PDB file of C-alpha atoms and ligand atoms in Angstrom:
ATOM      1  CA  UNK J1074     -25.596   7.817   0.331  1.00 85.00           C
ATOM      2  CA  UNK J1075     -25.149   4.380  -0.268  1.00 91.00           C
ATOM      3  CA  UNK J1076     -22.435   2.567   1.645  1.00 94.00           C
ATOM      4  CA  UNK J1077     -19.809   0.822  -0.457  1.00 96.00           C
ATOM      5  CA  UNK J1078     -18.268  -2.564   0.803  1.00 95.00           C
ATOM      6  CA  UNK J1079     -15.101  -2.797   2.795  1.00 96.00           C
ATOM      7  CA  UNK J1080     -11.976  -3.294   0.081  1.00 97.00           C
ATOM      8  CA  UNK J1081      -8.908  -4.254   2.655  1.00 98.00           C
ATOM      9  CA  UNK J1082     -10.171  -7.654   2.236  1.00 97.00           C
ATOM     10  CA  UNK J1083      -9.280  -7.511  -1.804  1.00 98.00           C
ATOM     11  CA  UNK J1084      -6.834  -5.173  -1.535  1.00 98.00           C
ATOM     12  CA  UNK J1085      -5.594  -8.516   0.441  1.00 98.00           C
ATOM     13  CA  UNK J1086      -6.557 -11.175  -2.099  1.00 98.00           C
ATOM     14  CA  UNK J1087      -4.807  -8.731  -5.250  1.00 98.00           C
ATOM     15  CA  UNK J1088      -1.538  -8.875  -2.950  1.00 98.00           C
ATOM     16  CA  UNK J1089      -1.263 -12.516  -2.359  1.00 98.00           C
ATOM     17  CA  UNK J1090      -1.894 -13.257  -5.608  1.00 97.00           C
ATOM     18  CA  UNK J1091       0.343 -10.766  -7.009  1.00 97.00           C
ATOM     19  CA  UNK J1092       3.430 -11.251  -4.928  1.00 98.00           C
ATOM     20  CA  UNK J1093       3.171 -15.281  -3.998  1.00 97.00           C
ATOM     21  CA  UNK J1094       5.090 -13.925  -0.701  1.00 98.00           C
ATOM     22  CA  UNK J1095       6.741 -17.177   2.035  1.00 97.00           C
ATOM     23  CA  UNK J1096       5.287 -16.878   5.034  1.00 98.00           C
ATOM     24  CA  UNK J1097       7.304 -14.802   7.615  1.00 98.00           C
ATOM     25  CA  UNK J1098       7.914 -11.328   8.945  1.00 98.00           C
ATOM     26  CA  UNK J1099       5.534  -9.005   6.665  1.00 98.00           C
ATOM     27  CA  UNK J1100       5.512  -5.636   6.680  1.00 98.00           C
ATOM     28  CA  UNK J1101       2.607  -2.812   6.080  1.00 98.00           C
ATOM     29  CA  UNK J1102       3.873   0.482   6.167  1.00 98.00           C
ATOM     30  CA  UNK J1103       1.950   3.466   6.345  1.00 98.00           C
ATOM     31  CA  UNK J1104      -0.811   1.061   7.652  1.00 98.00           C
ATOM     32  CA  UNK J1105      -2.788   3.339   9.625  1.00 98.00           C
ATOM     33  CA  UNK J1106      -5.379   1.347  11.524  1.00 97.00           C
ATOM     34  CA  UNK J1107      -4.004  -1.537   9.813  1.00 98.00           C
ATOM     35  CA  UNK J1108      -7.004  -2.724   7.478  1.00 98.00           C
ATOM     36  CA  UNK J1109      -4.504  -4.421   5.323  1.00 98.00           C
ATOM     37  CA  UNK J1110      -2.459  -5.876   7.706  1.00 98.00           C
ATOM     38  CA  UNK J1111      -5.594  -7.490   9.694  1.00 98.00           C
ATOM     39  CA  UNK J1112      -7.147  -9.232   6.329  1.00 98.00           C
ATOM     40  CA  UNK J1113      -3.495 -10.408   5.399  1.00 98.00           C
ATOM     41  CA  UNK J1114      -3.156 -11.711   9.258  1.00 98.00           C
ATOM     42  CA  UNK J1115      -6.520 -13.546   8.542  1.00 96.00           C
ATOM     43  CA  UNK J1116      -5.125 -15.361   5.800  1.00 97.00           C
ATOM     44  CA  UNK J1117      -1.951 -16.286   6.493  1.00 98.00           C
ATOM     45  CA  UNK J1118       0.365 -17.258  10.140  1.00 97.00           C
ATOM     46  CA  UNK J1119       2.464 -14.730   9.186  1.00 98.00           C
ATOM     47  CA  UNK J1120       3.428 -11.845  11.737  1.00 98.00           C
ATOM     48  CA  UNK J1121       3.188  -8.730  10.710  1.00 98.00           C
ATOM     49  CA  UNK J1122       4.851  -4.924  11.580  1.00 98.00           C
ATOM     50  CA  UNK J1123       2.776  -2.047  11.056  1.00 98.00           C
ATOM     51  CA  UNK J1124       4.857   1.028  10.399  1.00 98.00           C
ATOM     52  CA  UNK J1125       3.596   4.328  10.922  1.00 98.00           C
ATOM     53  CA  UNK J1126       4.322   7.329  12.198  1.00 98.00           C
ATOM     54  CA  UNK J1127       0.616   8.246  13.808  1.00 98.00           C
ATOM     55  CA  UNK J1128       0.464   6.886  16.939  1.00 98.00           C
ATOM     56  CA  UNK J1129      -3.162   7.314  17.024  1.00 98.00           C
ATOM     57  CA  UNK J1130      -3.508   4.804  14.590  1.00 98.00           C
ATOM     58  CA  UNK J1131      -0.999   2.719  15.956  1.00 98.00           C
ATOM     59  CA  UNK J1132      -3.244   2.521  19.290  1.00 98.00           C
ATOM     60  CA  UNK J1133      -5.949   1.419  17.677  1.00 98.00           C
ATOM     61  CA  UNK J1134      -4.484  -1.281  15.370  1.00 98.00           C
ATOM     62  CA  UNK J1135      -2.887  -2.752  18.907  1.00 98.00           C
ATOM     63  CA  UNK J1136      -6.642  -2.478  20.178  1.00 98.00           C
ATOM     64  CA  UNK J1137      -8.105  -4.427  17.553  1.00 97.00           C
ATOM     65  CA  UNK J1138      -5.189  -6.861  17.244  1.00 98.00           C
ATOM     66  CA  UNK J1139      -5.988  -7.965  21.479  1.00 97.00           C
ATOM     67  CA  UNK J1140      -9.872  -7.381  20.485  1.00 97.00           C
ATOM     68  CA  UNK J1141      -9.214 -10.202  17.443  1.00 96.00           C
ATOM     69  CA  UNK J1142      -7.072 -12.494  19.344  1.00 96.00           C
ATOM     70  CA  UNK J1143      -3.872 -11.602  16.957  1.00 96.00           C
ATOM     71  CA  UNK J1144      -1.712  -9.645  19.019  1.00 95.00           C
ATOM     72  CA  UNK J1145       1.255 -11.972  19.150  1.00 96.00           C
ATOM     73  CA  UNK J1146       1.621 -11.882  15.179  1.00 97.00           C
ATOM     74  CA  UNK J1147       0.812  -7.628  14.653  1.00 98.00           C
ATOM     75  CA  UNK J1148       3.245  -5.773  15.818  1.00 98.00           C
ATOM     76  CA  UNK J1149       3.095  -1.560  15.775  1.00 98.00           C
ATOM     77  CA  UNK J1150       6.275   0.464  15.315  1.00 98.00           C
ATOM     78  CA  UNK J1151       6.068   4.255  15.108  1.00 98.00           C
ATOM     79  CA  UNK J1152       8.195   5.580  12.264  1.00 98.00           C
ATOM     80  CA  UNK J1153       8.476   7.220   8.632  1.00 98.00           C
ATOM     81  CA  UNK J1154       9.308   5.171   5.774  1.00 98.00           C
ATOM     82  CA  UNK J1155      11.949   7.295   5.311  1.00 98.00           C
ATOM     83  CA  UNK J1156      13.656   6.116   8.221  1.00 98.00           C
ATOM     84  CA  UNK J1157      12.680   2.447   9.386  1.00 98.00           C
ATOM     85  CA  UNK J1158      14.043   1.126  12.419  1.00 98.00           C
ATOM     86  CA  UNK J1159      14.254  -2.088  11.402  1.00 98.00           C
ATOM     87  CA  UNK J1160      17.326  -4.426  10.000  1.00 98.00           C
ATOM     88  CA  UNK J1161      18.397  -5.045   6.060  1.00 98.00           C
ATOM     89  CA  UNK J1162      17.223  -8.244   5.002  1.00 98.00           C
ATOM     90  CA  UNK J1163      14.547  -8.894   7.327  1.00 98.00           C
ATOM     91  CA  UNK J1164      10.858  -8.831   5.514  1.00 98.00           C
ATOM     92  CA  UNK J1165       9.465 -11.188   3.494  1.00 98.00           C
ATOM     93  CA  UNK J1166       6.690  -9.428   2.117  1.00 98.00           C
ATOM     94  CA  UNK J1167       6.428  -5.155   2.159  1.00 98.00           C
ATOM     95  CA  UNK J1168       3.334  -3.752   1.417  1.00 98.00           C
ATOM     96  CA  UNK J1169       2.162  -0.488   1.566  1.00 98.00           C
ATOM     97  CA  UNK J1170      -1.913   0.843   0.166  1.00 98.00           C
ATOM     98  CA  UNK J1171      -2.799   4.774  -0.194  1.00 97.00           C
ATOM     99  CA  UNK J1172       0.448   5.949   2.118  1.00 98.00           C
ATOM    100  CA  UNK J1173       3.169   6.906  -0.452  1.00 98.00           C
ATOM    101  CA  UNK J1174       1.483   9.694  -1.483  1.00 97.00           C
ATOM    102  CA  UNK J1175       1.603  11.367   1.794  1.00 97.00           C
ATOM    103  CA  UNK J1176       5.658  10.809   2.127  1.00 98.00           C
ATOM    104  CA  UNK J1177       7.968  13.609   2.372  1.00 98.00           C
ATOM    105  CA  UNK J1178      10.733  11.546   0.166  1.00 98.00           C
ATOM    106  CA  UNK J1179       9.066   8.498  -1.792  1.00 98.00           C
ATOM    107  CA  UNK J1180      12.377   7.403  -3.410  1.00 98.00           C
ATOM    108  CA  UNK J1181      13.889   7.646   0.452  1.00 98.00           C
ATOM    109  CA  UNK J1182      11.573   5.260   1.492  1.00 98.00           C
ATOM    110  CA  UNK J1183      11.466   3.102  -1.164  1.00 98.00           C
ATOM    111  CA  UNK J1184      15.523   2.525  -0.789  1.00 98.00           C
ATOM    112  CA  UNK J1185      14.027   1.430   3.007  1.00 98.00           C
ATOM    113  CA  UNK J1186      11.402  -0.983   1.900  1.00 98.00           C
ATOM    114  CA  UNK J1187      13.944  -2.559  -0.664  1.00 98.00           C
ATOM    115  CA  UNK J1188      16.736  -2.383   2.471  1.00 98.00           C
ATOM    116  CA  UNK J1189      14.531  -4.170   4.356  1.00 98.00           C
ATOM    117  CA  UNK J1190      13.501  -6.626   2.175  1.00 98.00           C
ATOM    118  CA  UNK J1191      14.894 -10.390   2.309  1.00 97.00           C
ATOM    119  CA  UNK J1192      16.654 -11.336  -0.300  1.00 97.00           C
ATOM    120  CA  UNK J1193      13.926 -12.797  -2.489  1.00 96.00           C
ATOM    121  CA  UNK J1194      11.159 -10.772  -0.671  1.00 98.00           C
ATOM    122  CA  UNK J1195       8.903  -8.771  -2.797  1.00 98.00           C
ATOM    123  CA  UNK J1196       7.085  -5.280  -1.953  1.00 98.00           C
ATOM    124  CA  UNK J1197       4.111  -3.894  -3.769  1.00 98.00           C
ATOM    125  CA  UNK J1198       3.565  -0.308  -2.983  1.00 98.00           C
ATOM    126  CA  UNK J1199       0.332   2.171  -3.689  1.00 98.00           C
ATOM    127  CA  UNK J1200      -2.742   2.134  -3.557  1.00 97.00           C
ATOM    128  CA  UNK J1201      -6.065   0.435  -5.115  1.00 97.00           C
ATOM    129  CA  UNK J1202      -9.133  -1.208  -3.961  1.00 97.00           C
ATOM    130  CA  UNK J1203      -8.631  -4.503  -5.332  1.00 96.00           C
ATOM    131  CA  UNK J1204      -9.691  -6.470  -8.939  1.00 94.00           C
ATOM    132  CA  UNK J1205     -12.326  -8.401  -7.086  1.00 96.00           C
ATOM    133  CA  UNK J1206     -13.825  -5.525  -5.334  1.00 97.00           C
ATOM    134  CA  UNK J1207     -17.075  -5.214  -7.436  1.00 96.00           C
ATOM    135  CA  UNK J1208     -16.653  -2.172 -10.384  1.00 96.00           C
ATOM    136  CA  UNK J1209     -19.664  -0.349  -9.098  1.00 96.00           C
ATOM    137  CA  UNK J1210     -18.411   0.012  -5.597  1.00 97.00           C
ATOM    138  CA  UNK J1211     -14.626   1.131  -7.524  1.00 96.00           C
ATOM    139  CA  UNK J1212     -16.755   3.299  -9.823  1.00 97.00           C
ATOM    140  CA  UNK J1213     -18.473   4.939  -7.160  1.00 97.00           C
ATOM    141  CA  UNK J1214     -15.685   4.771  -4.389  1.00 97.00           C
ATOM    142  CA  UNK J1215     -13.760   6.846  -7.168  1.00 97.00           C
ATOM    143  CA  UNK J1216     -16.595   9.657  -8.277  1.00 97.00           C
ATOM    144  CA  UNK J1217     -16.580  10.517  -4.533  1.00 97.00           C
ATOM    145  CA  UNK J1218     -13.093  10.773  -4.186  1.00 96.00           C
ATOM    146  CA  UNK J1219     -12.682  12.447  -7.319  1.00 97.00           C
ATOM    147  CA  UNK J1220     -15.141  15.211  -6.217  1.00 97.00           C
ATOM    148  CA  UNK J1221     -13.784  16.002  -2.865  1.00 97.00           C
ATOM    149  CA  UNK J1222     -10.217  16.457  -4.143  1.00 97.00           C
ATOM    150  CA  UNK J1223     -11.379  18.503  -7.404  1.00 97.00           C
ATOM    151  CA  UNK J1224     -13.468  20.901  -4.299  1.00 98.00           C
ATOM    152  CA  UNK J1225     -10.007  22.116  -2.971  1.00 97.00           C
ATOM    153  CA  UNK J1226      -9.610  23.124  -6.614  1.00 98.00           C
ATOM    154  CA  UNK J1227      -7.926  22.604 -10.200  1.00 97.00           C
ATOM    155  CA  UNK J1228      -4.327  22.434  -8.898  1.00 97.00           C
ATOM    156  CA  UNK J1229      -5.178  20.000  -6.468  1.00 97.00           C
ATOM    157  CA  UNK J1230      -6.489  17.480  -8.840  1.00 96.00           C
ATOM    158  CA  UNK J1231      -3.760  17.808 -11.009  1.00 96.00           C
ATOM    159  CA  UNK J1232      -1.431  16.938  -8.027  1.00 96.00           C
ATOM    160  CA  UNK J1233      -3.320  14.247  -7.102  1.00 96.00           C
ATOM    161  CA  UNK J1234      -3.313  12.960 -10.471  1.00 96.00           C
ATOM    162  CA  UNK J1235       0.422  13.413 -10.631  1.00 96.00           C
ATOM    163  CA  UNK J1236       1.116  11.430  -8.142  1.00 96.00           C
ATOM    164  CA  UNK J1237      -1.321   8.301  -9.196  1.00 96.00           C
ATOM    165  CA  UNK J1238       0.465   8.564 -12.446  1.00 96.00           C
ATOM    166  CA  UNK J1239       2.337   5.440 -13.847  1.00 96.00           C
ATOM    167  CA  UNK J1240       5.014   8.018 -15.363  1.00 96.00           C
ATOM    168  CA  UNK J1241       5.627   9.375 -11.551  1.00 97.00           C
ATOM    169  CA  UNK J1242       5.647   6.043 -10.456  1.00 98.00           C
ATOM    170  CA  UNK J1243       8.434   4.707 -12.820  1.00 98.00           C
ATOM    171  CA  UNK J1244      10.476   7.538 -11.981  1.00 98.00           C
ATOM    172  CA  UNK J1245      10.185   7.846  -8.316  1.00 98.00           C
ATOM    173  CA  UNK J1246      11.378   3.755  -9.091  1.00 98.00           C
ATOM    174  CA  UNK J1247      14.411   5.134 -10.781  1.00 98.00           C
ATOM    175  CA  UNK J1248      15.363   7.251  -8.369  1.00 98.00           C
ATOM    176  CA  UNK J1249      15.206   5.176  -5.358  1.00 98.00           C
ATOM    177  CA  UNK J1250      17.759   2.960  -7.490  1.00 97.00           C
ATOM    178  CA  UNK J1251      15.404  -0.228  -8.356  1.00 97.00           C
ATOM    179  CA  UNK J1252      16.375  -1.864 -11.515  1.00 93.00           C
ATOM    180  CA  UNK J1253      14.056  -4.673 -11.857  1.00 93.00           C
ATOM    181  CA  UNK J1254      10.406  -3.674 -11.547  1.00 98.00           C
ATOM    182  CA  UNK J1255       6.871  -3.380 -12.293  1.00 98.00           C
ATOM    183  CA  UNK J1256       4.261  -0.261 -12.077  1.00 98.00           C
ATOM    184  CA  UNK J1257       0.758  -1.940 -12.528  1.00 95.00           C
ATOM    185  CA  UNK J1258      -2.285   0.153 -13.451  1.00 92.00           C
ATOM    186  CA  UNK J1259      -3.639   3.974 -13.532  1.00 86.00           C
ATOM    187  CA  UNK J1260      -4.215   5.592 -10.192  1.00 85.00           C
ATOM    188  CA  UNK J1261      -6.135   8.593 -11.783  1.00 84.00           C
ATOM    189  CA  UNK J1262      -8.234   6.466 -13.841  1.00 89.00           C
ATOM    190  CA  UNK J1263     -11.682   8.285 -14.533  1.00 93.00           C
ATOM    191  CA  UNK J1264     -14.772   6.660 -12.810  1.00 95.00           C
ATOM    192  CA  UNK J1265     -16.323   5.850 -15.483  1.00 94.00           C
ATOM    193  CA  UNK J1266     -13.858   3.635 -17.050  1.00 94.00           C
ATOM    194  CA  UNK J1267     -13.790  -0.538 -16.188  1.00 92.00           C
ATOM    195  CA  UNK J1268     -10.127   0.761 -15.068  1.00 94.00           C
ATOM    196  CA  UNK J1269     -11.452   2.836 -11.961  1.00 94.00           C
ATOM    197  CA  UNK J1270     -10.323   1.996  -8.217  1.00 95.00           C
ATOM    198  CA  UNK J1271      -7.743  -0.679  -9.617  1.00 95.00           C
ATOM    199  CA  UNK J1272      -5.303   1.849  -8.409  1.00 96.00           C
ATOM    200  CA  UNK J1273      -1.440   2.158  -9.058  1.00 98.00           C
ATOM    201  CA  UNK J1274       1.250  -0.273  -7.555  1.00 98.00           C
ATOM    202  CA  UNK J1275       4.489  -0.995  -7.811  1.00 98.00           C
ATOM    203  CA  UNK J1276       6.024  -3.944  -7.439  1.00 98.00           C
ATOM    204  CA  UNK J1277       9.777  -5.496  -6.852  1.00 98.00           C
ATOM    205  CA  UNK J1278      11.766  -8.308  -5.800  1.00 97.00           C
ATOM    206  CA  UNK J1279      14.876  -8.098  -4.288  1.00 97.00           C
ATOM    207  CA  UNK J1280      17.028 -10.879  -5.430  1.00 89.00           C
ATOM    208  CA  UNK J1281      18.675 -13.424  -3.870  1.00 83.00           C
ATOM    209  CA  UNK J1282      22.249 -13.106  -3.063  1.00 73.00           C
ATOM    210  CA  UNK J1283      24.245 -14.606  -5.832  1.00 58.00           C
ATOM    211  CA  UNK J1284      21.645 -15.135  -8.331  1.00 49.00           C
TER     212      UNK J1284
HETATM  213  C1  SAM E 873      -4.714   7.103   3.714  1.00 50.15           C
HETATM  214  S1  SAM E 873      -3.887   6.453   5.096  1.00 50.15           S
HETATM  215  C2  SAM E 873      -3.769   4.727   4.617  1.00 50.15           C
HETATM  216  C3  SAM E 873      -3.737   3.845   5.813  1.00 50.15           C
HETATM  217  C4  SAM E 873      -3.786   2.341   5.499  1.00 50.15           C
HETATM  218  N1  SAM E 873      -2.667   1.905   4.706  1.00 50.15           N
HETATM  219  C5  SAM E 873      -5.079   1.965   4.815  1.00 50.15           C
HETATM  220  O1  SAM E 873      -5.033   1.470   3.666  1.00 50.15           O
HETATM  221  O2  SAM E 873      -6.131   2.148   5.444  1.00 50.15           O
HETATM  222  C6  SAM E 873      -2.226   7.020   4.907  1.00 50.15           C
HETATM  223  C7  SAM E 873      -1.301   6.601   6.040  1.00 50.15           C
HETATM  224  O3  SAM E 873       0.047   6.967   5.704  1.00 50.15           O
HETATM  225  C8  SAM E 873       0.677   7.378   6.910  1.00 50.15           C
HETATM  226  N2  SAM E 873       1.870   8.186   6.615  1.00 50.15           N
HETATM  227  C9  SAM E 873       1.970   9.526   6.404  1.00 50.15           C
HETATM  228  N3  SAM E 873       3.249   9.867   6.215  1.00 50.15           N
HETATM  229  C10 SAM E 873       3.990   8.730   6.278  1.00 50.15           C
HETATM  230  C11 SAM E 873       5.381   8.439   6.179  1.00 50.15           C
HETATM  231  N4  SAM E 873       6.282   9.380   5.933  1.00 50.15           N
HETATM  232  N5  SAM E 873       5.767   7.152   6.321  1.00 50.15           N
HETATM  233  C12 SAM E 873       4.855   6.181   6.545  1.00 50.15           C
HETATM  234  N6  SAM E 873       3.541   6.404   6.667  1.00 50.15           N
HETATM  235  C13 SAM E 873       3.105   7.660   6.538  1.00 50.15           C
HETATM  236  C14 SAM E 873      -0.408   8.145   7.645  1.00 50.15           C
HETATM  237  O4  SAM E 873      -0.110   8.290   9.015  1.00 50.15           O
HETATM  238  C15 SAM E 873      -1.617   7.270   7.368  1.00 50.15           C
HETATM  239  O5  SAM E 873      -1.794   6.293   8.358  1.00 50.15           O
END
């Protein structure tokens, strides 16, 4: 089978050019090994928390962070987003790819990430490969995963397509209280389409105090 090219690195570019963040305290939550976190440390000076509640993967993004030299700017905290230990106002940037989907209360933690935010920090939340990542790898990168989740059956798919949705998206949004935001893109988009691996996001500010 062939092997597709490694995406955290455009899932990085598609996030720095989306949200313009300031340098500062970022945040990747539900970062798992931290593939995101590690190509946004590479192009930025930025520290960065890793939220997650594996520890397992926790280990090994502190591993790789002494490995690459970057251990004084990655920093791993085991928790939910439903339940971050960290301050209000703190984060400049919150990001968060392919984790929302396994949360036991989305809007929960989406009232966290915007809690957490800085006043004029911005999150983008979901899941994607990246625009740059080339559209045969997405293409491809999306048949397989297509396949394996329509092998644990029709309901399955369905649920998985639910949740990509940009209707379930808007409203999870909505419920978590966010007024001013944007849901980019078509998680379940079929592989065939152009639109395939550009994933779902949402994205929000939160403003600055008096403005
Ligand atoms: C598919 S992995 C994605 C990991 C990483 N963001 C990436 O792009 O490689 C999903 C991650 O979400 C984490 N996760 C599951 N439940 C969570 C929760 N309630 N809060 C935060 N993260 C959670 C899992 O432990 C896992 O590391």
């Amino acid at each position: 089978m062939t092997e597709l090219p490694d995406f955290y690195e455009t899932v990085a570019e598609e996030i720095l050019c989306k949200c313009q963040p300031r340098e500062g305290v970022w945040l990747d939550l539900g970062a798992g090994a931290g593939g995101v976190a590690f190509a946004l440390a590479r192009r930025s000076a930025s520290t960065i928390v890793l939220v997650d509640p594996n520890m397992d993967s926790l280990q090994k993004a502190s591993g790789l962070a002494r490995e690459s030299g970057l251990e004084r700017r990655i920093v791993p905290i085991a928790a939910p987003a439903e339940a971050m230990p960290l301050p209000a106002d703190c984060i400049d940037l919150a990001v968060s790819r392919g984790s929302i989907f396994f949360w036991k209360d989305r809007a929960q933690g989406l009232r966290e990430v915007y809690r957490v935010l800085r006043p004029g920090g911005t999150a983008m939340i979901g899941g994607g490969l990246g625009a740059s990542y080339p559209q045969w790898a997405r293409q491809e990168f999306t048949r397989r995963r297509h396949e394996g989740v329509k092998r644990k059956g029709a309901d399955a798919f369905k649920r998985f397509q639910e949740a990509r949705s940009s209707q379930t998206f808007r409203r999870l949004a909505e419920e978590a209280g966010l007024i001013d935001f944007e849901v980019d893109g078509d998680g379940g988009a079929d592989p065939d389409t152009s639109q395939a691996g550009l994933g779902i996001w949402l994205r929000f500010r939160k403003e600055r105090k008096g403005v």
